[in-house]
Amino acid sequence: MSDTRITLIVHSCPPYRVRAVAAVLRARGLTDDDPDSRQTLHLGEAYMSSDLVGRDVAVLIDDLTQVAPEAAFTVYEDATDEWLGTVDRVVPPLGRFTAATDHDGNAVFTVDEILELDQLSSGERQARLGIPWANAIATMREGAMAEPTPHETEWTPVDGRVVVLAAGQDGADLLIDPSCPATVDDHGNLETATAADAALGDAGFLRANPWEPLNLTCRKWGTAVYRMPDSAAAGSERNT
């Protein structure tokens, strides 16, 4: 256990990225492994850990921006009696703001930095102080953000058949076109899922978790997908 505490606050996240962000939080020990933590994020609330160290902050930020590039969040590393803390704020499309902090999490600056700020224009000075990030975060709603209802999806790589279960008209299964054949080797390793993921994306779906074999022969694979908001299927689709 480290002498400092890492705190993460998620300010905004699209519903279809909730599962991916929650998986990062679990992997970093910021949440428990329970159904609520896997399916819901609590926007504006603090997720804390004393098991993470300073170098873990950069990895955490990279992980979050990779799985949820639309998400906005803040990561604090507490100050100690010997060292200043840090704050990192990520708000698309502003990017990332980083500063040293005091024990209360407020950004602090050296005398030289303050003198340099005094020479900047008002807009540049506000950006260096992180004000645009703080203003953007202040407008974001707080509360629970749950993932949308996922659809179980099956894929048979040998013939390329991808079916989204109960996603068609009147709850019928939806066959995705075009077909997406792929190779599975003798050890059950899938060559690539790129074509299947692309076909699902063209049809208006986003994969929620990795493809996994559904039987011992690895002839059929499964995942869960979300229907993308306000998306129109680009590929042709038909009910099975």
XYZ file of N, CA and C in Angstrom:
720
model
N 0.847 -1.192 0.000
C 0.000 0.000 0.000
C 0.882 1.241 0.000
N 0.552 2.227 -0.825
C 1.366 3.426 -0.931
C 0.980 4.422 0.149
N 1.810 5.469 0.298
C 1.544 6.502 1.291
C 0.555 7.534 0.780
N 0.228 7.496 -0.488
C -0.701 8.448 -1.069
C -1.938 7.726 -1.585
N -2.940 8.509 -1.920
C -4.190 7.965 -2.413
C -4.461 8.512 -3.813
N -4.926 7.658 -4.692
C -5.330 8.054 -6.034
C -6.854 8.140 -6.061
N -7.375 9.236 -6.567
C -8.816 9.438 -6.651
C -9.204 9.708 -8.089
N -10.211 8.994 -8.569
C -10.743 9.184 -9.914
C -12.178 9.660 -9.814
N -12.515 10.684 -10.570
C -13.905 11.137 -10.695
C -14.256 11.134 -12.177
N -15.247 10.354 -12.549
C -15.734 10.342 -13.929
C -16.858 11.371 -14.026
N -16.712 12.333 -14.924
C -17.690 13.420 -15.044
C -18.724 13.150 -16.126
N -18.323 12.512 -17.190
C -19.271 12.167 -18.247
C -18.765 10.939 -18.983
N -19.714 10.143 -19.476
C -19.362 8.930 -20.203
C -20.582 8.471 -20.981
N -20.451 8.196 -22.276
C -21.594 7.672 -23.022
C -22.044 6.337 -22.434
N -23.329 6.060 -22.436
C -23.808 4.793 -21.859
C -23.132 3.567 -22.456
N -22.851 3.608 -23.772
C -22.274 2.434 -24.408
C -20.779 2.260 -24.116
N -20.195 3.175 -23.339
C -18.810 3.005 -22.887
C -18.735 2.627 -21.397
N -19.882 2.541 -20.732
C -19.893 2.292 -19.292
C -19.209 0.977 -18.951
N -19.534 -0.083 -19.664
C -18.966 -1.394 -19.337
C -17.448 -1.381 -19.476
N -16.943 -0.750 -20.527
C -15.494 -0.715 -20.751
C -14.788 0.098 -19.665
N -15.359 1.249 -19.297
C -14.756 2.063 -18.237
C -14.819 1.331 -16.902
N -15.952 0.691 -16.623
C -16.091 -0.056 -15.371
C -15.061 -1.175 -15.282
N -14.751 -1.799 -16.421
C -13.745 -2.863 -16.422
C -12.366 -2.302 -16.059
N -12.038 -1.098 -16.543
C -10.764 -0.468 -16.181
C -10.729 -0.172 -14.684
N -11.836 0.325 -14.145
C -11.881 0.639 -12.715
C -11.692 -0.617 -11.876
N -12.320 -1.717 -12.278
C -12.158 -2.960 -11.529
C -10.714 -3.458 -11.605
N -10.136 -3.378 -12.799
C -8.770 -3.861 -12.979
C -7.780 -3.063 -12.137
N -8.094 -1.809 -11.852
C -7.193 -0.951 -11.070
C -7.571 -0.910 -9.590
N -8.539 -1.745 -9.183
C -8.904 -1.809 -7.778
C -9.695 -0.620 -7.278
N -10.352 0.097 -8.194
C -11.124 1.281 -7.807
C -12.586 0.961 -7.512
N -13.054 -0.235 -7.883
C -14.415 -0.665 -7.586
C -14.393 -2.142 -7.216
N -15.484 -2.584 -6.610
C -15.658 -4.001 -6.331
C -16.191 -4.715 -7.564
N -16.064 -6.026 -7.580
C -16.568 -6.822 -8.703
C -17.971 -7.310 -8.365
N -18.951 -6.446 -8.590
C -20.347 -6.805 -8.356
C -21.169 -6.307 -9.544
N -22.417 -6.792 -9.696
C -23.214 -6.419 -10.876
C -23.371 -4.919 -11.066
N -23.599 -4.183 -9.969
C -23.774 -2.736 -10.109
C -22.509 -2.076 -10.635
N -21.357 -2.485 -10.110
C -20.088 -1.881 -10.540
C -19.748 -2.231 -11.976
N -20.226 -3.375 -12.468
C -19.942 -3.769 -13.844
C -20.829 -3.058 -14.853
N -22.006 -2.587 -14.426
C -22.998 -2.054 -15.348
C -23.303 -0.578 -15.149
N -22.786 0.040 -14.084
C -23.145 1.420 -13.759
C -21.928 2.209 -13.310
N -21.839 3.448 -13.783
C -20.861 4.400 -13.273
C -21.603 5.480 -12.498
N -20.981 5.978 -11.439
C -21.578 7.039 -10.640
C -20.823 8.331 -10.944
N -21.399 9.107 -11.847
C -20.748 10.323 -12.317
C -20.664 11.351 -11.188
N -19.500 11.968 -11.065
C -19.297 12.987 -10.046
C -18.882 12.453 -8.694
N -18.886 11.129 -8.515
C -18.475 10.533 -7.248
C -17.020 10.075 -7.324
N -16.379 10.002 -6.168
C -14.958 9.671 -6.104
C -14.758 8.163 -6.006
N -13.905 7.651 -6.879
C -13.405 6.279 -6.779
C -11.971 6.372 -6.274
N -11.677 5.737 -5.129
C -10.381 5.935 -4.484
C -9.643 4.623 -4.255
N -8.311 4.715 -4.271
C -7.476 3.561 -3.988
C -6.155 4.019 -3.380
N -5.720 3.297 -2.349
C -4.399 3.535 -1.770
C -3.383 2.517 -2.258
N -3.831 1.615 -3.139
C -2.946 0.574 -3.655
C -2.226 1.016 -4.929
N -2.677 2.104 -5.535
C -2.036 2.613 -6.740
C -0.929 3.581 -6.360
N 0.083 3.671 -7.204
C 1.185 4.608 -6.993
C 1.217 5.603 -8.140
N 2.077 6.599 -8.012
C 2.103 7.689 -8.978
C 2.223 7.246 -10.422
N 3.067 6.247 -10.678
C 3.253 5.810 -12.061
C 2.001 5.148 -12.632
N 1.089 4.715 -11.738
C -0.151 4.096 -12.210
C -1.117 5.126 -12.799
N -0.934 6.400 -12.446
C -1.843 7.434 -12.930
C -1.798 7.521 -14.455
N -0.603 7.548 -15.016
C -0.474 7.649 -16.475
C -1.102 6.453 -17.163
N -0.929 5.263 -16.601
C -1.518 4.057 -17.181
C -3.033 4.121 -17.099
N -3.558 4.560 -15.959
C -4.999 4.687 -15.785
C -5.591 5.659 -16.806
N -4.939 6.796 -16.986
C -5.427 7.785 -17.951
C -5.387 7.231 -19.373
N -4.296 6.556 -19.716
C -4.192 5.965 -21.051
C -5.277 4.916 -21.271
N -5.521 4.084 -20.257
C -6.548 3.051 -20.383
C -7.926 3.670 -20.608
N -8.257 4.697 -19.833
C -9.577 5.317 -19.941
C -9.771 6.016 -21.280
N -8.749 6.734 -21.738
C -8.893 7.438 -23.014
C -8.947 6.462 -24.184
N -8.343 5.284 -24.018
C -8.382 4.300 -25.093
C -9.756 3.643 -25.200
N -10.341 3.246 -24.062
C -11.618 2.531 -24.112
C -12.809 3.474 -24.214
N -12.638 4.736 -23.817
C -13.750 5.693 -23.841
C -13.232 7.079 -24.201
N -12.900 7.294 -25.478
C -12.328 8.590 -25.871
C -13.286 9.767 -25.676
N -14.595 9.489 -25.509
C -15.558 10.571 -25.305
C -15.715 10.956 -23.840
N -15.137 10.186 -22.926
C -15.350 10.390 -21.491
C -14.538 11.574 -20.965
N -15.092 12.224 -19.939
C -14.390 13.287 -19.215
C -14.169 12.822 -17.782
N -12.968 13.055 -17.257
C -12.667 12.572 -15.911
C -11.513 13.362 -15.309
N -11.378 13.244 -13.985
C -10.293 13.865 -13.231
C -9.604 12.802 -12.389
N -8.283 12.843 -12.363
C -7.510 11.936 -11.521
C -6.621 12.781 -10.605
N -6.751 12.533 -9.297
C -5.918 13.203 -8.300
C -4.945 12.211 -7.681
N -3.713 12.674 -7.450
C -2.799 11.967 -6.562
C -2.560 12.881 -5.369
N -2.853 12.391 -4.171
C -2.756 13.227 -2.981
C -1.345 13.758 -2.757
N -1.281 14.960 -2.215
C -0.004 15.509 -1.769
C 0.400 14.829 -0.463
N 1.696 14.839 -0.190
C 2.220 14.326 1.085
C 2.901 15.476 1.816
N 3.472 15.184 2.964
C 4.200 16.218 3.700
C 5.476 16.631 2.973
N 5.935 15.778 2.044
C 7.187 16.060 1.347
C 6.993 16.445 -0.109
N 5.887 16.003 -0.719
C 5.717 16.188 -2.159
C 4.348 16.767 -2.461
N 4.317 17.594 -3.505
C 3.034 18.074 -3.997
C 2.278 16.924 -4.658
N 0.980 17.062 -4.714
C 0.169 16.098 -5.441
C 0.039 16.506 -6.896
N -0.807 15.809 -7.628
C -1.051 16.148 -9.030
C -2.540 16.051 -9.326
N -2.970 16.804 -10.304
C -4.323 16.683 -10.834
C -4.224 16.581 -12.345
N -4.950 15.653 -12.909
C -5.051 15.507 -14.360
C -6.532 15.543 -14.721
N -6.903 16.457 -15.596
C -8.283 16.542 -16.070
C -8.292 16.275 -17.578
N -9.169 15.375 -17.998
C -9.324 15.055 -19.413
C -10.752 15.381 -19.802
N -10.910 16.329 -20.727
C -12.225 16.748 -21.200
C -12.163 16.894 -22.715
N -12.755 15.970 -23.465
C -12.813 16.162 -24.912
C -13.735 17.352 -25.215
N -13.404 18.224 -26.163
C -12.202 18.181 -27.006
C -11.061 19.044 -26.483
N -11.099 19.436 -25.211
C -10.043 20.291 -24.672
C -8.727 19.563 -24.538
N -8.786 18.242 -24.346
C -7.572 17.474 -24.149
C -7.301 17.281 -22.663
N -6.032 17.314 -22.298
C -5.612 16.985 -20.934
C -4.963 18.189 -20.267
N -5.376 18.456 -19.040
C -4.776 19.503 -18.217
C -4.092 18.834 -17.029
N -2.849 19.221 -16.744
C -2.083 18.643 -15.647
C -1.469 19.761 -14.822
N -1.526 19.603 -13.496
C -0.914 20.607 -12.619
C -0.540 19.958 -11.289
N 0.401 20.580 -10.581
C 0.704 20.180 -9.214
C -0.401 20.699 -8.296
N -0.618 20.014 -7.158
C -1.708 20.401 -6.269
C -1.258 20.414 -4.812
N -2.060 21.127 -3.988
C -1.837 21.130 -2.543
C -2.646 19.999 -1.901
N -2.725 20.005 -0.571
C -3.423 18.931 0.138
C -4.923 18.929 -0.142
N -5.472 20.047 -0.595
C -6.903 20.129 -0.892
C -7.208 19.858 -2.358
N -6.195 19.523 -3.136
C -6.406 19.246 -4.543
C -6.443 20.473 -5.427
N -6.076 21.638 -4.893
C -6.050 22.865 -5.679
C -4.728 22.991 -6.429
N -4.804 23.423 -7.671
C -3.591 23.600 -8.464
C -2.711 24.688 -7.854
N -1.398 24.434 -7.836
C -0.441 25.406 -7.302
C 0.621 25.681 -8.365
N 1.189 26.883 -8.301
C 2.165 27.310 -9.307
C 3.342 27.984 -8.605
N 4.512 27.872 -9.219
C 5.699 28.521 -8.685
C 5.652 30.013 -9.010
N 6.520 30.785 -8.373
C 6.598 32.219 -8.642
C 6.940 32.461 -10.110
N 7.896 31.703 -10.638
C 8.274 31.868 -12.042
C 7.087 31.582 -12.963
N 6.314 30.562 -12.634
C 5.149 30.244 -13.468
C 4.104 31.350 -13.399
N 3.925 31.939 -12.224
C 2.959 33.031 -12.080
C 3.407 34.253 -12.880
N 4.711 34.563 -12.830
C 5.224 35.695 -13.613
C 5.047 35.444 -15.104
N 5.221 34.183 -15.524
C 5.024 33.838 -16.930
C 3.554 33.972 -17.318
N 2.664 33.577 -16.427
C 1.230 33.685 -16.701
C 0.823 35.141 -16.888
N 1.480 36.015 -16.158
C 1.132 37.438 -16.215
C 1.422 38.039 -17.584
N 2.287 37.377 -18.363
C 2.640 37.888 -19.689
C 1.730 37.358 -20.792
N 0.835 36.450 -20.446
C -0.014 35.820 -21.457
C -1.314 36.581 -21.655
N -1.947 36.319 -22.776
C -3.273 36.883 -23.007
C -4.265 36.237 -22.037
N -5.431 36.824 -21.921
C -6.423 36.311 -20.981
C -6.805 34.869 -21.308
N -7.026 34.576 -22.581
C -7.408 33.222 -22.975
C -6.323 32.204 -22.704
N -5.071 32.577 -23.019
C -3.949 31.672 -22.773
C -3.758 31.442 -21.273
N -3.922 32.521 -20.501
C -3.743 32.406 -19.052
C -4.809 31.482 -18.447
N -6.043 31.636 -18.882
C -7.103 30.773 -18.366
C -6.849 29.308 -18.718
N -6.338 29.071 -19.933
C -6.038 27.697 -20.321
C -4.930 27.111 -19.459
N -3.889 27.900 -19.178
C -2.781 27.417 -18.349
C -3.241 27.156 -16.914
N -4.275 27.857 -16.474
C -4.816 27.666 -15.130
C -5.857 26.552 -15.064
N -6.231 26.018 -16.219
C -7.201 24.931 -16.244
C -8.638 25.372 -16.141
N -8.902 26.655 -16.325
C -10.258 27.166 -16.146
C -11.244 26.590 -17.172
N -10.878 26.460 -18.453
C -11.842 25.861 -19.390
C -12.264 24.448 -18.988
N -11.331 23.677 -18.433
C -11.656 22.318 -17.980
C -12.641 22.374 -16.803
N -12.335 23.251 -15.831
C -13.207 23.372 -14.664
C -14.597 23.846 -15.059
N -14.684 24.802 -15.982
C -15.984 25.314 -16.426
C -16.786 24.235 -17.152
N -16.103 23.451 -17.993
C -16.804 22.391 -18.723
C -17.330 21.332 -17.759
N -16.514 20.954 -16.785
C -16.927 19.926 -15.819
C -18.102 20.415 -14.985
N -18.138 21.719 -14.686
C -19.212 22.264 -13.858
C -20.582 22.127 -14.509
N -20.618 21.987 -15.826
C -21.897 21.872 -16.538
C -22.365 20.423 -16.681
N -21.529 19.463 -16.299
C -21.856 18.054 -16.514
C -22.708 17.511 -15.377
N -23.698 16.729 -15.733
C -24.631 16.211 -14.722
C -23.957 15.126 -13.884
N -24.455 14.961 -12.679
C -23.961 13.927 -11.790
C -25.038 12.870 -11.597
N -24.638 11.712 -11.072
C -25.595 10.643 -10.827
C -25.202 9.368 -11.547
N -26.062 8.378 -11.437
C -25.780 7.064 -12.006
C -25.934 7.077 -13.524
N -25.001 6.438 -14.203
C -25.062 6.240 -15.652
C -24.950 4.745 -15.909
N -26.044 4.136 -16.354
C -26.066 2.693 -16.583
C -25.816 2.384 -18.056
N -25.232 1.232 -18.295
C -25.041 0.800 -19.674
C -26.397 0.512 -20.308
N -26.519 0.659 -21.631
C -27.766 0.296 -22.304
C -27.941 -1.220 -22.301
N -29.134 -1.648 -22.650
C -29.398 -3.085 -22.700
C -28.582 -3.711 -23.828
N -27.719 -4.678 -23.507
C -26.919 -5.310 -24.562
C -27.700 -6.420 -25.253
N -27.298 -6.727 -26.483
C -27.850 -7.853 -27.239
C -26.773 -8.930 -27.366
N -27.113 -10.137 -26.961
C -26.189 -11.250 -27.172
C -26.028 -11.489 -28.671
N -24.804 -11.792 -29.083
C -24.491 -11.928 -30.508
C -23.662 -13.186 -30.726
N -23.982 -13.916 -31.790
C -23.278 -15.153 -32.122
C -22.632 -15.039 -33.494
N -21.453 -15.629 -33.623
C -20.684 -15.567 -34.872
C -20.086 -16.943 -35.140
N -20.290 -17.413 -36.358
C -19.691 -18.671 -36.798
C -18.604 -18.344 -37.810
N -17.346 -18.274 -37.392
C -16.278 -17.825 -38.288
C -16.149 -18.647 -39.569
N -16.434 -19.967 -39.519
C -16.218 -20.796 -40.697
C -17.054 -20.340 -41.885
N -18.295 -19.870 -41.642
C -19.117 -19.373 -42.748
C -19.376 -17.871 -42.654
N -18.884 -17.245 -41.582
C -18.997 -15.796 -41.452
C -20.335 -15.292 -40.977
N -21.205 -16.156 -40.529
C -22.553 -15.765 -40.134
C -22.526 -15.074 -38.769
N -22.995 -13.817 -38.716
C -23.088 -13.034 -37.491
C -24.560 -12.731 -37.236
N -25.052 -13.107 -36.056
C -26.460 -12.919 -35.721
C -26.566 -12.189 -34.390
N -27.289 -11.062 -34.405
C -27.576 -10.325 -33.181
C -28.946 -10.788 -32.683
N -28.962 -11.390 -31.496
C -30.179 -12.014 -31.004
C -31.190 -10.976 -30.530
N -32.447 -11.185 -30.943
C -33.589 -10.364 -30.500
C -33.419 -8.882 -30.800
N -32.680 -8.547 -31.864
C -32.442 -7.143 -32.204
C -33.215 -6.698 -33.434
N -33.944 -7.615 -34.071
C -34.695 -7.276 -35.271
C -36.117 -6.844 -34.961
N -36.882 -6.702 -36.017
C -38.276 -6.287 -35.876
C -39.050 -7.320 -35.054
N -39.854 -6.831 -34.097
C -40.672 -7.689 -33.235
C -39.833 -8.699 -32.460
N -38.596 -8.342 -32.163
C -37.759 -9.204 -31.354
C -37.113 -10.356 -32.091
N -37.167 -10.344 -33.418
C -36.527 -11.408 -34.197
C -35.011 -11.244 -34.164
N -34.308 -12.349 -34.402
C -32.857 -12.289 -34.521
C -32.483 -11.564 -35.806
N -31.346 -10.889 -35.776
C -30.935 -10.050 -36.904
C -29.660 -10.612 -37.517
N -29.721 -10.977 -38.775
C -28.552 -11.474 -39.494
C -27.809 -10.297 -40.105
N -26.531 -10.188 -39.794
C -25.718 -9.070 -40.277
C -25.118 -9.430 -41.634
N -25.212 -8.501 -42.553
C -24.677 -8.676 -43.899
C -23.657 -7.563 -44.138
N -22.477 -7.810 -44.690
C -22.049 -9.066 -45.311
C -21.541 -10.081 -44.282
N -21.368 -11.320 -44.759
C -20.823 -12.360 -43.903
C -19.344 -12.067 -43.619
N -18.834 -12.631 -42.522
C -17.491 -12.287 -42.062
C -16.713 -13.553 -41.719
N -16.310 -14.326 -42.731
C -15.548 -15.543 -42.434
C -14.183 -15.216 -41.839
N -13.717 -16.095 -40.948
C -12.404 -15.937 -40.329
C -11.875 -17.324 -39.981
N -10.586 -17.387 -39.725
C -9.923 -18.657 -39.451
C -9.747 -18.865 -37.953
N -10.059 -20.081 -37.498
C -9.765 -20.506 -36.134
C -8.796 -21.679 -36.232
N -7.626 -21.556 -35.599
C -6.619 -22.604 -35.757
C -6.946 -23.839 -34.915
N -6.102 -24.844 -34.991
C -6.345 -26.115 -34.300
C -6.327 -25.973 -32.781
N -5.775 -24.880 -32.294
C -5.717 -24.648 -30.849
C -6.875 -23.759 -30.364
N -7.791 -23.436 -31.269
C -8.934 -22.619 -30.892
C -8.672 -21.138 -30.870
N -7.606 -20.688 -31.513
C -7.276 -19.269 -31.557
C -7.918 -18.612 -32.767
N -8.644 -17.536 -32.528
C -9.292 -16.796 -33.596
C -8.283 -15.887 -34.283
N -8.230 -15.980 -35.607
C -7.249 -15.205 -36.370
C -7.482 -13.706 -36.175
N -8.678 -13.224 -36.446
C -9.000 -11.813 -36.294
C -10.510 -11.644 -36.293
N -10.961 -10.628 -35.562
C -12.394 -10.311 -35.531
C -12.675 -8.978 -36.203
N -11.705 -8.480 -36.949
C -11.836 -7.151 -37.544
C -13.043 -7.045 -38.459
N -13.225 -8.040 -39.331
C -14.331 -7.978 -40.284
C -15.678 -8.040 -39.572
N -15.796 -8.904 -38.572
C -17.053 -9.012 -37.829
C -17.362 -7.715 -37.084
N -16.356 -7.123 -36.463
C -16.569 -5.868 -35.747
C -16.977 -4.754 -36.710
N -16.343 -4.727 -37.891
C -16.666 -3.700 -38.874
C -18.088 -3.864 -39.389
N -18.505 -5.098 -39.650
C -19.866 -5.349 -40.132
C -20.892 -4.953 -39.074
N -20.610 -5.258 -37.814
C -21.512 -4.837 -36.745
C -21.575 -3.312 -36.656
N -20.425 -2.664 -36.790
C -20.408 -1.211 -36.753
C -21.211 -0.603 -37.884
N -21.078 -1.163 -39.101
C -21.844 -0.665 -40.239
C -23.335 -0.854 -40.037
N -23.695 -1.881 -39.247
C -25.106 -2.148 -38.981
C -25.627 -1.373 -37.771
N -24.764 -0.570 -37.166
C -25.213 0.271 -36.066
C -25.005 -0.319 -34.690
N -24.060 -1.277 -34.549
C -23.818 -1.915 -33.259
C -22.363 -1.737 -32.842
N -22.137 -1.713 -31.528
C -20.800 -1.600 -30.966
C -20.575 -2.774 -30.035
N -19.473 -3.480 -30.228
C -19.154 -4.625 -29.369
C -18.858 -4.159 -27.945
N -19.476 -4.835 -26.954
C -19.341 -4.435 -25.562
C -18.205 -5.131 -24.846
N -17.822 -6.322 -25.290
C -16.746 -7.072 -24.642
C -16.105 -8.009 -25.656
N -14.995 -8.643 -25.318
C -14.280 -9.471 -26.294
C -15.112 -10.669 -26.767
N -14.793 -11.128 -27.974
C -15.381 -12.364 -28.484
C -14.839 -13.533 -27.664
N -15.716 -14.486 -27.334
C -15.309 -15.669 -26.599
C -15.947 -16.901 -27.233
N -15.243 -18.038 -27.247
C -15.825 -19.252 -27.824
C -17.030 -19.718 -27.012
N -18.060 -20.180 -27.718
C -19.282 -20.637 -27.058
C -19.353 -22.149 -26.925
N -18.386 -22.856 -27.541
C -18.364 -24.314 -27.402
C -16.906 -24.783 -27.410
N -16.722 -26.048 -27.074
C -15.366 -26.583 -26.949
C -14.632 -26.629 -28.282
N -15.360 -26.744 -29.365
C -14.725 -26.811 -30.683
C -14.348 -25.439 -31.228
N -14.809 -24.389 -30.546
C -14.538 -22.999 -30.973
C -15.106 -22.713 -32.361
N -16.143 -23.456 -32.732
C -16.780 -23.192 -34.027
C -17.742 -22.008 -33.956
N -18.249 -21.724 -32.765
C -19.161 -20.600 -32.593
C -18.625 -19.693 -31.494
N -18.680 -18.377 -31.775
C -18.161 -17.386 -30.837
C -19.284 -16.431 -30.448
N -19.151 -15.816 -29.276
C -20.189 -14.924 -28.798
C -19.647 -13.675 -28.151
N -20.470 -12.652 -28.109
C -20.171 -11.404 -27.423
C -21.491 -10.714 -27.137
N -21.431 -9.539 -26.569
C -22.606 -8.694 -26.399
C -22.352 -7.395 -27.145
N -23.408 -6.831 -27.724
C -23.267 -5.585 -28.480
C -24.326 -4.599 -28.021
N -24.016 -3.323 -28.210
C -24.974 -2.251 -27.973
C -25.451 -1.712 -29.309
N -26.700 -1.294 -29.348
C -27.168 -0.542 -30.509
C -26.711 0.901 -30.331
N -25.985 1.409 -31.309
C -25.455 2.758 -31.208
C -26.587 3.774 -31.259
N -26.521 4.855 -30.463
C -27.597 5.849 -30.475
C -27.654 6.621 -31.789
N -28.879 6.858 -32.256
C -29.101 7.655 -33.471
C -28.318 7.152 -34.661
N -28.133 5.833 -34.739
C -27.363 5.286 -35.853
C -28.293 4.581 -36.825
N -27.982 4.722 -38.069
C -28.727 4.021 -39.106
C -27.810 2.966 -39.693
N -28.310 1.811 -39.854
C -27.483 0.712 -40.379
C -27.061 1.019 -41.794
N -25.762 0.967 -42.023
C -25.231 1.233 -43.362
C -25.278 -0.011 -44.226
N -25.074 -1.185 -43.599
C -25.135 -2.415 -44.365
C -26.556 -2.932 -44.447
N -26.838 -3.812 -45.372
C -28.152 -4.411 -45.486
C -28.327 -5.450 -44.409
N -29.528 -5.530 -43.814
C -29.809 -6.437 -42.747
C -31.130 -7.145 -43.070
N -31.255 -8.366 -42.556
C -32.516 -9.066 -42.737
C -32.774 -9.954 -41.536
N -34.020 -10.171 -41.219
C -34.389 -11.028 -40.110
C -34.130 -12.478 -40.501
N -33.662 -13.257 -39.508
C -33.445 -14.670 -39.785
C -34.752 -15.411 -39.610
